[in-house]
Tab-separated table of C-alpha atoms in Angstrom:
chain	number	residue	atom	x	y	z
A	1	TYR	CA	5.101	-11.739	-1.131
A	2	ALA	CA	2.470	-14.359	-0.474
A	3	GLY	CA	-0.775	-15.575	-1.961
A	4	LYS	CA	-2.182	-12.810	-4.137
A	5	HIS	CA	0.028	-9.904	-3.115
A	6	VAL	CA	3.482	-8.386	-3.289
A	7	LEU	CA	4.280	-5.426	-1.071
A	8	ALA	CA	7.338	-3.426	-0.118
A	9	ILE	CA	8.298	-1.669	3.112
A	10	ILE	CA	11.381	0.109	4.399
A	11	ILE	CA	13.026	-1.324	7.494
A	12	PRO	CA	13.310	1.769	9.709
A	13	ASN	CA	16.517	3.011	11.350
A	14	GLY	CA	18.677	-0.072	11.244
A	15	GLY	CA	15.954	-2.429	12.380
A	16	ILE	CA	16.381	-6.158	11.979
A	17	ALA	CA	14.198	-8.173	9.600
A	18	ASP	CA	13.843	-11.604	11.145
A	19	LYS	CA	12.741	-13.839	8.256
A	20	GLU	CA	12.918	-17.041	10.310
A	21	TYR	CA	10.652	-15.637	13.043
A	22	ALA	CA	8.203	-14.359	10.408
A	23	LYS	CA	8.086	-17.729	8.661
A	24	LYS	CA	7.728	-19.612	11.963
A	25	ASN	CA	4.765	-17.388	12.919
A	26	GLY	CA	3.137	-17.320	9.488
A	27	ILE	CA	3.481	-13.586	8.859
A	28	GLY	CA	4.913	-11.716	5.894
A	29	SER	CA	7.648	-9.875	7.751
A	30	PHE	CA	8.803	-9.355	11.333
A	31	LEU	CA	11.001	-6.429	12.391
A	32	HIS	CA	12.531	-5.464	15.689
A	33	PRO	CA	14.921	-2.696	16.714
A	34	LYS	CA	18.624	-3.344	16.423
A	35	GLY	CA	20.018	-4.045	19.870
A	36	ALA	CA	16.662	-4.950	21.411
A	37	LYS	CA	17.362	-7.307	24.296
A	38	VAL	CA	14.126	-9.197	23.727
A	39	LYS	CA	12.815	-8.943	20.205
A	40	ASN	CA	9.190	-9.459	21.216
A	41	LYS	CA	9.222	-6.471	23.621
A	42	VAL	CA	8.858	-4.068	20.715
A	43	TYR	CA	8.229	-5.103	17.134
A	44	MET	CA	6.534	-4.320	13.827
A	45	TYR	CA	5.252	-6.567	11.135
A	46	ALA	CA	3.387	-6.520	7.845
A	47	HIS	CA	0.978	-9.243	6.896
A	48	GLY	CA	-1.416	-9.690	3.984
A	49	PHE	CA	-4.659	-11.594	3.846
A	50	ASP	CA	-6.128	-12.693	0.521
A	51	ARG	CA	-9.868	-12.090	0.448
A	52	GLU	CA	-11.770	-15.273	-0.310
A	53	ASP	CA	-14.814	-13.276	-1.392
A	54	GLU	CA	-14.585	-9.838	-3.004
A	55	ASN	CA	-17.737	-8.885	-1.073
A	56	ASP	CA	-15.845	-9.230	2.226
A	57	THR	CA	-15.109	-5.711	3.405
A	58	ILE	CA	-12.263	-4.282	5.413
A	59	GLU	CA	-14.870	-3.110	7.920
A	60	ASP	CA	-15.959	-6.744	8.413
A	61	PHE	CA	-12.309	-7.793	8.777
A	62	ILE	CA	-11.631	-5.102	11.409
A	63	LYS	CA	-14.832	-5.917	13.290
A	64	ALA	CA	-13.804	-9.605	13.450
A	65	ASP	CA	-10.252	-8.641	14.492
A	66	ILE	CA	-11.587	-6.475	17.341
A	67	MET	CA	-13.981	-9.249	18.432
A	68	ASN	CA	-11.071	-11.723	18.524
A	69	PHE	CA	-8.983	-9.293	20.592
A	70	LYS	CA	-11.900	-8.685	23.006
A	71	ALA	CA	-12.475	-12.418	23.427
A	72	LYS	CA	-8.835	-12.810	24.422
A	73	TYR	CA	-8.534	-9.542	26.401
A	74	PRO	CA	-11.862	-8.619	28.070
A	75	ASN	CA	-10.576	-5.216	29.279
A	76	LEU	CA	-9.468	-4.213	25.788
A	77	LYS	CA	-9.857	-0.568	24.854
A	78	VAL	CA	-9.898	0.269	21.118
A	79	ASN	CA	-9.474	3.755	19.645
A	80	LYS	CA	-9.716	4.745	16.003
A	81	LEU	CA	-6.864	7.055	14.990
A	82	ASN	CA	-6.311	9.347	12.008
A	83	LEU	CA	-4.294	8.066	9.079
A	84	THR	CA	-2.836	10.241	6.351
A	85	ALA	CA	-0.543	7.828	4.478
A	86	VAL	CA	-2.214	5.975	1.620
A	87	SER	CA	-0.622	4.146	-1.311
A	88	LYS	CA	-2.273	4.603	-4.724
A	89	ASP	CA	-3.573	1.015	-4.883
A	90	ILE	CA	-5.219	1.208	-1.476
A	91	THR	CA	-8.980	1.557	-1.692
A	92	LYS	CA	-9.563	2.100	2.058
A	93	SER	CA	-7.401	2.476	5.132
A	94	PHE	CA	-7.987	2.543	8.886
A	95	TYR	CA	-5.749	3.031	11.925
A	96	TYR	CA	-6.509	1.684	15.402
A	97	GLU	CA	-4.780	1.466	18.766
A	98	PHE	CA	-5.412	-1.415	21.144
A	99	LEU	CA	-4.851	-0.898	24.876
A	100	ASN	CA	-5.130	-3.191	27.921
A	101	ILE	CA	-3.625	-6.207	26.177
A	102	THR	CA	-2.019	-8.437	28.777
A	103	GLY	CA	1.771	-7.916	28.722
A	104	THR	CA	1.595	-5.099	26.150
A	105	TRP	CA	1.396	-1.358	26.734
A	106	LYS	CA	-0.032	-0.596	23.299
A	107	GLU	CA	-0.509	-2.176	19.906
A	108	GLU	CA	-1.293	-0.142	16.804
A	109	ILE	CA	-2.641	-1.624	13.603
A	110	VAL	CA	-3.014	-0.001	10.215
A	111	TYR	CA	-5.440	-1.826	7.942
A	112	PHE	CA	-5.199	-1.360	4.164
A	113	GLU	CA	-7.682	-2.706	1.635
A	114	THR	CA	-6.926	-3.433	-2.014
A	115	LYS	CA	-9.162	-5.091	-4.590
A	116	LYS	CA	-7.992	-8.570	-3.571
A	117	ASN	CA	-6.290	-8.200	-0.182
A	118	ILE	CA	-6.337	-6.760	3.283
A	119	ILE	CA	-2.907	-5.782	4.563
A	120	THR	CA	-2.090	-5.130	8.218
A	121	LEU	CA	0.887	-3.168	9.508
A	122	VAL	CA	1.361	-3.741	13.228
A	123	PHE	CA	3.426	-2.022	15.931
A	124	SER	CA	3.523	-3.471	19.429
A	125	ALA	CA	5.370	-2.259	22.520
A	126	GLN	CA	5.346	-3.826	25.982
A	127	GLN	CA	6.345	-0.580	27.668
A	128	GLU	CA	5.456	3.081	27.166
A	129	LYS	CA	9.136	4.061	26.960
A	130	ASP	CA	9.649	1.659	24.031
A	131	TYR	CA	6.523	2.986	22.334
A	132	LYS	CA	7.796	6.562	22.612
A	133	LYS	CA	11.252	5.556	21.413
A	134	TYR	CA	10.068	3.651	18.317
A	135	ASN	CA	6.703	5.134	17.290
A	136	LYS	CA	8.413	7.406	14.726
A	137	ASP	CA	9.916	4.251	13.205
A	138	PHE	CA	6.380	2.916	12.788
A	139	GLU	CA	5.459	6.111	10.938
A	140	VAL	CA	8.393	5.481	8.567
A	141	PHE	CA	7.279	1.858	8.210
A	142	VAL	CA	3.679	2.852	7.350
A	143	ASN	CA	4.650	5.717	5.047
A	144	SER	CA	7.108	3.493	3.177
A	145	PHE	CA	4.450	0.885	2.417
A	146	ARG	CA	3.934	0.173	-1.270
A	147	TYR	CA	1.481	-2.309	-2.667
A	148	ILE	CA	3.166	-3.674	-5.787
A	149	THR	CA	0.800	-6.201	-7.335
A	150	SER	CA	-1.918	-8.773	-6.784
A	151	ASN	CA	-0.110	-11.127	-9.176
A	152	PRO	CA	3.086	-12.508	-7.573
A	153	GLU	CA	3.742	-14.956	-10.420
A	154	GLU	CA	3.912	-12.165	-12.993
A	155	PHE	CA	6.084	-10.065	-10.671
A	156	ILE	CA	8.558	-12.929	-10.149
A	157	ARG	CA	8.653	-13.681	-13.881
A	158	LYS	CA	9.472	-10.029	-14.691
A	159	ALA	CA	12.072	-9.859	-11.902
A	160	ASN	CA	13.956	-12.854	-13.320
């Protein structure tokens, strides 16, 4: 949990949740496959962003995200994909793939919008073989996603 959100995900197929790496990089969670020689060759993470203004839309967030990617990677190719998994508290969802990122074969991002947050679920693979090997794990990761609450304090109080 962080800020104004608590979410839950399943770590797929014996993956490793690296809490220290997540904390060091300012993201909610960071997962990599068990036995991966280099954990940043293929990874997944979930991260939530609290909306400062309720009028900010997920479309604006995605547009800014794509602009930031394009500024960093001028040859970026972006494709919108179909998404079928939606949690009951999600008001909108979008699924994109990002290609031609230096040092990465493909990155996929699922964007979820709630009343107070935008949540991203990310899968990145440096090589096509790793993408093919672990893309089903990303499906498990996305389909397991549950948005629990926009009130972490209340959640923690009830949990104790």
